PDB file of C-alpha atoms in Angstrom:
ATOM      1  CA  GLU A   1     -26.570 108.054 254.562  1.00  0.00           C
ATOM      2  CA  ASP A   2     -25.097 107.035 257.909  1.00  0.00           C
ATOM      3  CA  GLN A   3     -27.659 106.843 260.710  1.00  0.00           C
ATOM      4  CA  VAL A   4     -27.676 105.999 264.407  1.00  0.00           C
ATOM      5  CA  THR A   5     -30.802 105.296 266.433  1.00  0.00           C
ATOM      6  CA  GLN A   6     -30.711 104.773 270.181  1.00  0.00           C
ATOM      7  CA  SER A   7     -33.398 103.200 272.335  1.00  0.00           C
ATOM      8  CA  PRO A   8     -34.993 103.692 274.707  1.00  0.00           C
ATOM      9  CA  GLU A   9     -34.931 107.492 274.957  1.00  0.00           C
ATOM     10  CA  ALA A  10     -35.033 107.208 278.736  1.00  0.00           C
ATOM     11  CA  LEU A  11     -34.625 104.319 281.150  1.00  0.00           C
ATOM     12  CA  ARG A  12     -35.415 104.261 284.846  1.00  0.00           C
ATOM     13  CA  LEU A  13     -33.862 101.498 286.946  1.00  0.00           C
ATOM     14  CA  GLN A  14     -33.668 100.585 290.580  1.00  0.00           C
ATOM     15  CA  GLU A  15     -30.199 100.202 292.017  1.00  0.00           C
ATOM     16  CA  GLY A  16     -28.993  96.682 291.203  1.00  0.00           C
ATOM     17  CA  GLU A  17     -31.482  96.177 288.350  1.00  0.00           C
ATOM     18  CA  SER A  18     -29.451  95.177 285.280  1.00  0.00           C
ATOM     19  CA  SER A  19     -30.517  96.260 281.790  1.00  0.00           C
ATOM     20  CA  SER A  20     -29.290  97.085 278.278  1.00  0.00           C
ATOM     21  CA  LEU A  21     -29.240 100.136 276.019  1.00  0.00           C
ATOM     22  CA  ASN A  22     -29.544  99.659 272.270  1.00  0.00           C
ATOM     23  CA  CYS A  23     -27.783 101.431 269.406  1.00  0.00           C
ATOM     24  CA  SER A  24     -28.888 100.528 265.884  1.00  0.00           C
ATOM     25  CA  TYR A  25     -26.784 101.848 263.053  1.00  0.00           C
ATOM     26  CA  THR A  26     -26.635 102.083 259.279  1.00  0.00           C
ATOM     27  CA  VAL A  27     -23.280 102.846 257.727  1.00  0.00           C
ATOM     28  CA  SER A  28     -21.653 102.106 254.370  1.00  0.00           C
ATOM     29  CA  GLY A  29     -18.617 100.599 256.040  1.00  0.00           C
ATOM     30  CA  LEU A  30     -17.902 100.671 259.755  1.00  0.00           C
ATOM     31  CA  ARG A  31     -14.580 102.002 260.904  1.00  0.00           C
ATOM     32  CA  GLY A  32     -15.597 102.284 264.542  1.00  0.00           C
ATOM     33  CA  LEU A  33     -18.547 102.494 266.926  1.00  0.00           C
ATOM     34  CA  PHE A  34     -18.167 104.619 270.034  1.00  0.00           C
ATOM     35  CA  TRP A  35     -19.937 104.844 273.377  1.00  0.00           C
ATOM     36  CA  TYR A  36     -19.772 107.992 275.465  1.00  0.00           C
ATOM     37  CA  ARG A  37     -21.195 109.007 278.813  1.00  0.00           C
ATOM     38  CA  GLN A  38     -22.421 112.566 279.314  1.00  0.00           C
ATOM     39  CA  ASP A  39     -23.247 114.130 282.668  1.00  0.00           C
ATOM     40  CA  PRO A  40     -25.471 117.243 282.829  1.00  0.00           C
ATOM     41  CA  GLY A  41     -23.592 120.404 281.889  1.00  0.00           C
ATOM     42  CA  LYS A  42     -20.463 118.538 280.784  1.00  0.00           C
ATOM     43  CA  GLY A  43     -18.882 117.275 277.597  1.00  0.00           C
ATOM     44  CA  PRO A  44     -19.160 113.620 276.517  1.00  0.00           C
ATOM     45  CA  GLU A  45     -16.666 111.294 278.180  1.00  0.00           C
ATOM     46  CA  PHE A  46     -15.260 108.369 276.209  1.00  0.00           C
ATOM     47  CA  LEU A  47     -16.209 104.847 277.311  1.00  0.00           C
ATOM     48  CA  PHE A  48     -15.528 102.342 274.510  1.00  0.00           C
ATOM     49  CA  THR A  49     -14.556 101.931 270.877  1.00  0.00           C
ATOM     50  CA  LEU A  50     -15.633  98.782 268.997  1.00  0.00           C
ATOM     51  CA  TYR A  51     -14.283  98.002 265.552  1.00  0.00           C
ATOM     52  CA  SER A  52     -15.716  94.689 264.361  1.00  0.00           C
ATOM     53  CA  ALA A  53     -18.762  92.454 264.848  1.00  0.00           C
ATOM     54  CA  GLY A  54     -18.353  90.115 267.785  1.00  0.00           C
ATOM     55  CA  GLU A  55     -16.085  92.457 269.687  1.00  0.00           C
ATOM     56  CA  GLU A  56     -16.839  93.095 273.374  1.00  0.00           C
ATOM     57  CA  LYS A  57     -15.335  95.518 275.887  1.00  0.00           C
ATOM     58  CA  GLU A  58     -15.899  95.915 279.605  1.00  0.00           C
ATOM     59  CA  LYS A  59     -15.328  98.618 282.165  1.00  0.00           C
ATOM     60  CA  GLU A  60     -16.565  98.223 285.731  1.00  0.00           C
ATOM     61  CA  ARG A  61     -20.354  97.655 285.496  1.00  0.00           C
ATOM     62  CA  LEU A  62     -20.507  98.380 281.763  1.00  0.00           C
ATOM     63  CA  LYS A  63     -20.083  95.984 278.850  1.00  0.00           C
ATOM     64  CA  ALA A  64     -20.381  96.972 275.187  1.00  0.00           C
ATOM     65  CA  THR A  65     -21.054  94.475 272.396  1.00  0.00           C
ATOM     66  CA  LEU A  66     -21.237  94.847 268.628  1.00  0.00           C
ATOM     67  CA  THR A  67     -23.032  93.090 265.771  1.00  0.00           C
ATOM     68  CA  LYS A  68     -23.239  94.094 262.108  1.00  0.00           C
ATOM     69  CA  LYS A  69     -26.399  96.139 262.742  1.00  0.00           C
ATOM     70  CA  GLU A  70     -26.395  97.163 266.384  1.00  0.00           C
ATOM     71  CA  SER A  71     -24.517  97.604 269.600  1.00  0.00           C
ATOM     72  CA  PHE A  72     -25.627  97.056 273.158  1.00  0.00           C
ATOM     73  CA  LEU A  73     -24.413  98.695 276.332  1.00  0.00           C
ATOM     74  CA  HIS A  74     -25.134  96.292 279.163  1.00  0.00           C
ATOM     75  CA  ILE A  75     -25.264  97.719 282.678  1.00  0.00           C
ATOM     76  CA  THR A  76     -24.881  95.161 285.450  1.00  0.00           C
ATOM     77  CA  ALA A  77     -26.102  95.991 288.960  1.00  0.00           C
ATOM     78  CA  PRO A  78     -26.188  99.745 288.323  1.00  0.00           C
ATOM     79  CA  LYS A  79     -25.608 102.337 291.027  1.00  0.00           C
ATOM     80  CA  PRO A  80     -27.053 105.868 291.278  1.00  0.00           C
ATOM     81  CA  GLU A  81     -23.735 107.284 290.071  1.00  0.00           C
ATOM     82  CA  ASP A  82     -24.308 105.517 286.734  1.00  0.00           C
ATOM     83  CA  SER A  83     -27.132 107.976 286.057  1.00  0.00           C
ATOM     84  CA  ALA A  84     -26.196 109.927 282.918  1.00  0.00           C
ATOM     85  CA  THR A  85     -26.919 110.180 279.203  1.00  0.00           C
ATOM     86  CA  TYR A  86     -25.213 107.496 277.137  1.00  0.00           C
ATOM     87  CA  LEU A  87     -24.340 108.396 273.557  1.00  0.00           C
ATOM     88  CA  CYS A  88     -23.573 106.058 270.669  1.00  0.00           C
ATOM     89  CA  ALA A  89     -21.729 107.198 267.536  1.00  0.00           C
ATOM     90  CA  VAL A  90     -20.343 105.675 264.324  1.00  0.00           C
ATOM     91  CA  LEU A  91     -17.479 106.555 262.025  1.00  0.00           C
ATOM     92  CA  SER A  92     -17.491 105.136 258.508  1.00  0.00           C
ATOM     93  CA  THR A  93     -14.461 103.875 256.641  1.00  0.00           C
ATOM     94  CA  GLY A  94     -12.802 106.497 254.481  1.00  0.00           C
ATOM     95  CA  GLY A  95     -14.711 109.294 256.192  1.00  0.00           C
ATOM     96  CA  PHE A  96     -14.073 111.910 258.807  1.00  0.00           C
ATOM     97  CA  LYS A  97     -17.605 112.534 260.046  1.00  0.00           C
ATOM     98  CA  THR A  98     -18.719 110.865 263.267  1.00  0.00           C
ATOM     99  CA  ILE A  99     -22.512 110.536 263.461  1.00  0.00           C
ATOM    100  CA  PHE A 100     -24.152 110.523 266.892  1.00  0.00           C
ATOM    101  CA  GLY A 101     -27.423 109.117 268.103  1.00  0.00           C
ATOM    102  CA  ALA A 102     -29.767 111.187 270.268  1.00  0.00           C
ATOM    103  CA  GLY A 103     -28.741 109.312 273.403  1.00  0.00           C
ATOM    104  CA  THR A 104     -30.410 107.345 276.199  1.00  0.00           C
ATOM    105  CA  ARG A 105     -30.982 109.075 279.519  1.00  0.00           C
ATOM    106  CA  LEU A 106     -30.432 106.614 282.345  1.00  0.00           C
ATOM    107  CA  PHE A 107     -31.801 107.214 285.829  1.00  0.00           C
ATOM    108  CA  VAL A 108     -30.790 104.829 288.620  1.00  0.00           C
ATOM    109  CA  LYS A 109     -32.700 105.171 291.872  1.00  0.00           C
ATOM    110  CA  ALA A 110     -31.246 104.066 295.201  1.00  0.00           C
TER     111      ALA A 110
ATOM    112  CA  ASN B   1      -2.263 117.872 279.893  1.00  0.00           C
ATOM    113  CA  ALA B   2      -5.247 120.233 279.918  1.00  0.00           C
ATOM    114  CA  GLY B   3      -6.929 118.203 277.161  1.00  0.00           C
ATOM    115  CA  VAL B   4      -9.504 120.183 275.180  1.00  0.00           C
ATOM    116  CA  THR B   5     -10.358 123.631 276.473  1.00  0.00           C
ATOM    117  CA  GLN B   6     -13.169 125.936 275.374  1.00  0.00           C
ATOM    118  CA  THR B   7     -13.950 129.573 276.063  1.00  0.00           C
ATOM    119  CA  PRO B   8     -16.255 131.160 276.991  1.00  0.00           C
ATOM    120  CA  LYS B   9     -18.416 128.787 279.059  1.00  0.00           C
ATOM    121  CA  PHE B  10     -21.508 130.952 278.663  1.00  0.00           C
ATOM    122  CA  GLN B  11     -22.419 133.659 276.160  1.00  0.00           C
ATOM    123  CA  VAL B  12     -25.513 135.724 275.395  1.00  0.00           C
ATOM    124  CA  LEU B  13     -25.751 137.480 272.047  1.00  0.00           C
ATOM    125  CA  LYS B  14     -28.278 139.641 270.316  1.00  0.00           C
ATOM    126  CA  THR B  15     -29.534 138.717 266.865  1.00  0.00           C
ATOM    127  CA  GLY B  16     -27.067 139.891 264.235  1.00  0.00           C
ATOM    128  CA  GLN B  17     -24.028 140.036 266.481  1.00  0.00           C
ATOM    129  CA  SER B  18     -20.903 138.073 265.638  1.00  0.00           C
ATOM    130  CA  MET B  19     -18.554 136.216 267.923  1.00  0.00           C
ATOM    131  CA  THR B  20     -15.835 133.574 268.047  1.00  0.00           C
ATOM    132  CA  LEU B  21     -15.898 130.457 270.189  1.00  0.00           C
ATOM    133  CA  GLN B  22     -12.391 129.376 271.111  1.00  0.00           C
ATOM    134  CA  CYS B  23     -11.101 125.795 271.226  1.00  0.00           C
ATOM    135  CA  ALA B  24      -7.607 124.553 272.002  1.00  0.00           C
ATOM    136  CA  GLN B  25      -6.011 121.146 272.597  1.00  0.00           C
ATOM    137  CA  ASP B  26      -2.581 120.140 273.852  1.00  0.00           C
ATOM    138  CA  MET B  27      -2.565 116.473 272.770  1.00  0.00           C
ATOM    139  CA  ASN B  28      -1.002 117.081 269.339  1.00  0.00           C
ATOM    140  CA  HIS B  29      -4.155 115.794 267.661  1.00  0.00           C
ATOM    141  CA  GLU B  30      -4.513 116.462 263.945  1.00  0.00           C
ATOM    142  CA  TYR B  31      -8.302 116.066 263.828  1.00  0.00           C
ATOM    143  CA  MET B  32     -10.544 118.673 265.435  1.00  0.00           C
ATOM    144  CA  SER B  33     -14.286 119.203 265.156  1.00  0.00           C
ATOM    145  CA  TRP B  34     -17.174 121.361 266.303  1.00  0.00           C
ATOM    146  CA  TYR B  35     -20.591 120.018 267.277  1.00  0.00           C
ATOM    147  CA  ARG B  36     -23.789 121.569 268.471  1.00  0.00           C
ATOM    148  CA  GLN B  37     -26.110 119.769 270.870  1.00  0.00           C
ATOM    149  CA  ASP B  38     -29.816 120.519 271.008  1.00  0.00           C
ATOM    150  CA  PRO B  39     -32.412 118.775 273.182  1.00  0.00           C
ATOM    151  CA  GLY B  40     -33.501 115.448 271.726  1.00  0.00           C
ATOM    152  CA  MET B  41     -31.189 115.720 268.716  1.00  0.00           C
ATOM    153  CA  GLY B  42     -27.845 114.494 269.952  1.00  0.00           C
ATOM    154  CA  LEU B  43     -24.607 115.963 268.662  1.00  0.00           C
ATOM    155  CA  ARG B  44     -24.502 117.343 265.113  1.00  0.00           C
ATOM    156  CA  LEU B  45     -21.243 118.040 263.320  1.00  0.00           C
ATOM    157  CA  ILE B  46     -20.763 121.653 262.183  1.00  0.00           C
ATOM    158  CA  HIS B  47     -17.216 121.733 260.751  1.00  0.00           C
ATOM    159  CA  TYR B  48     -14.100 119.663 261.094  1.00  0.00           C
ATOM    160  CA  SER B  49     -10.398 119.846 260.313  1.00  0.00           C
ATOM    161  CA  VAL B  50      -7.905 117.072 259.565  1.00  0.00           C
ATOM    162  CA  GLY B  51      -4.874 119.297 260.053  1.00  0.00           C
ATOM    163  CA  ALA B  52      -3.591 122.848 259.994  1.00  0.00           C
ATOM    164  CA  GLY B  53      -4.878 124.646 256.920  1.00  0.00           C
ATOM    165  CA  ILE B  54      -7.485 121.967 256.098  1.00  0.00           C
ATOM    166  CA  THR B  55     -11.169 122.314 257.005  1.00  0.00           C
ATOM    167  CA  ASP B  56     -14.438 120.884 255.709  1.00  0.00           C
ATOM    168  CA  GLN B  57     -18.166 121.074 256.347  1.00  0.00           C
ATOM    169  CA  GLY B  58     -20.168 118.760 258.546  1.00  0.00           C
ATOM    170  CA  GLU B  59     -23.943 118.214 258.739  1.00  0.00           C
ATOM    171  CA  VAL B  60     -24.992 121.745 259.754  1.00  0.00           C
ATOM    172  CA  PRO B  61     -22.373 124.284 258.540  1.00  0.00           C
ATOM    173  CA  ASN B  62     -24.607 127.217 257.558  1.00  0.00           C
ATOM    174  CA  GLY B  63     -23.989 130.380 259.583  1.00  0.00           C
ATOM    175  CA  TYR B  64     -20.607 129.219 260.885  1.00  0.00           C
ATOM    176  CA  ASN B  65     -17.008 129.691 259.724  1.00  0.00           C
ATOM    177  CA  VAL B  66     -13.821 127.962 260.829  1.00  0.00           C
ATOM    178  CA  SER B  67     -10.112 128.209 260.158  1.00  0.00           C
ATOM    179  CA  ARG B  68      -7.134 126.169 261.366  1.00  0.00           C
ATOM    180  CA  SER B  69      -3.849 128.041 261.383  1.00  0.00           C
ATOM    181  CA  THR B  70      -2.175 125.875 264.049  1.00  0.00           C
ATOM    182  CA  THR B  71      -2.491 122.278 265.225  1.00  0.00           C
ATOM    183  CA  GLU B  72      -3.594 123.444 268.670  1.00  0.00           C
ATOM    184  CA  ASP B  73      -6.401 125.907 267.893  1.00  0.00           C
ATOM    185  CA  PHE B  74      -9.703 125.601 266.037  1.00  0.00           C
ATOM    186  CA  PRO B  75     -11.974 128.642 266.511  1.00  0.00           C
ATOM    187  CA  LEU B  76     -15.627 128.699 265.440  1.00  0.00           C
ATOM    188  CA  ARG B  77     -17.055 131.982 264.178  1.00  0.00           C
ATOM    189  CA  LEU B  78     -20.703 132.943 264.163  1.00  0.00           C
ATOM    190  CA  LEU B  79     -21.066 135.494 261.391  1.00  0.00           C
ATOM    191  CA  SER B  80     -24.489 136.961 262.240  1.00  0.00           C
ATOM    192  CA  ALA B  81     -26.095 135.242 265.191  1.00  0.00           C
ATOM    193  CA  ALA B  82     -29.690 134.012 264.916  1.00  0.00           C
ATOM    194  CA  PRO B  83     -32.000 132.576 267.617  1.00  0.00           C
ATOM    195  CA  SER B  84     -31.785 129.198 265.839  1.00  0.00           C
ATOM    196  CA  GLN B  85     -28.121 129.089 266.848  1.00  0.00           C
ATOM    197  CA  THR B  86     -29.015 128.950 270.523  1.00  0.00           C
ATOM    198  CA  SER B  87     -27.394 125.697 271.580  1.00  0.00           C
ATOM    199  CA  VAL B  88     -24.549 124.081 273.463  1.00  0.00           C
ATOM    200  CA  TYR B  89     -21.357 123.898 271.405  1.00  0.00           C
ATOM    201  CA  PHE B  90     -18.702 121.249 271.890  1.00  0.00           C
ATOM    202  CA  CYS B  91     -15.220 121.063 270.441  1.00  0.00           C
ATOM    203  CA  ALA B  92     -13.472 117.698 270.122  1.00  0.00           C
ATOM    204  CA  SER B  93     -10.118 116.369 268.974  1.00  0.00           C
ATOM    205  CA  SER B  94      -8.536 113.041 268.014  1.00  0.00           C
ATOM    206  CA  PHE B  95      -5.875 111.542 265.813  1.00  0.00           C
ATOM    207  CA  THR B  96      -6.937 111.731 262.172  1.00  0.00           C
ATOM    208  CA  PRO B  97      -9.196 108.737 261.380  1.00  0.00           C
ATOM    209  CA  GLY B  98      -7.569 106.071 259.262  1.00  0.00           C
ATOM    210  CA  THR B  99      -3.986 107.125 259.893  1.00  0.00           C
ATOM    211  CA  GLY B 100      -3.253 104.369 262.359  1.00  0.00           C
ATOM    212  CA  GLY B 101      -3.907 106.361 265.488  1.00  0.00           C
ATOM    213  CA  VAL B 102      -6.787 105.868 267.881  1.00  0.00           C
ATOM    214  CA  ASP B 103     -10.052 107.313 266.528  1.00  0.00           C
ATOM    215  CA  THR B 104     -11.508 108.262 269.889  1.00  0.00           C
ATOM    216  CA  GLN B 105     -12.596 111.875 270.140  1.00  0.00           C
ATOM    217  CA  TYR B 106     -11.988 113.838 273.331  1.00  0.00           C
ATOM    218  CA  PHE B 107     -14.465 116.591 274.098  1.00  0.00           C
ATOM    219  CA  GLY B 108     -14.180 119.974 275.728  1.00  0.00           C
ATOM    220  CA  PRO B 109     -16.566 121.170 278.470  1.00  0.00           C
ATOM    221  CA  GLY B 110     -18.816 123.090 276.072  1.00  0.00           C
ATOM    222  CA  THR B 111     -20.022 126.649 275.488  1.00  0.00           C
ATOM    223  CA  ARG B 112     -23.653 127.432 276.234  1.00  0.00           C
ATOM    224  CA  LEU B 113     -24.810 130.091 273.756  1.00  0.00           C
ATOM    225  CA  THR B 114     -28.085 132.001 273.881  1.00  0.00           C
ATOM    226  CA  VAL B 115     -29.121 134.289 271.019  1.00  0.00           C
ATOM    227  CA  LEU B 116     -31.899 136.737 271.837  1.00  0.00           C
TER     228      LEU B 116
END
């Protein structure tokens, strides 16, 4: 059974304090791993898709990396506007069901 | 493009009532899905569709029905609402996984449902 576990559940940072969010996954065969950002009261917003181990993608202060068992979302010098819930999800090969983790709530204080 | 739209934004039902949550997309995506989001549990897949006339169950399908008569629309029906169905519901769409298109799902703004 496909599973996604995100840690920590919540993370509090000072502005400029870099850190990483973890997404551990179990899947029969990985078609893609996704990162989304979700602001309160809104739908998830797409950030990255990673397809194979060793792949990395960057967008502004965010960088996503992928290994065969986990993915990290690195946040460099975060700002208060980076405060949100970050969701990780996996899609297995040959399947149509995307499985989401419970998310990490990030709080960045000025 | 409007992307993925959902109506209503808020709804309060009494136990036993039925209703339909509407979802539409204008990106010509074949794949559409419904999720519910509860505190601490992330998004759970209710039903999905890989094209008009084709639907299948997700992780938590009980109490919900779907149909897909057009590419654009994918309504979710609650047959007899129960308090356990109080949740936030999200609709999403993408190209059908594995067909060569991009697998990224695009989400609507959500419907917040309360069942009393």
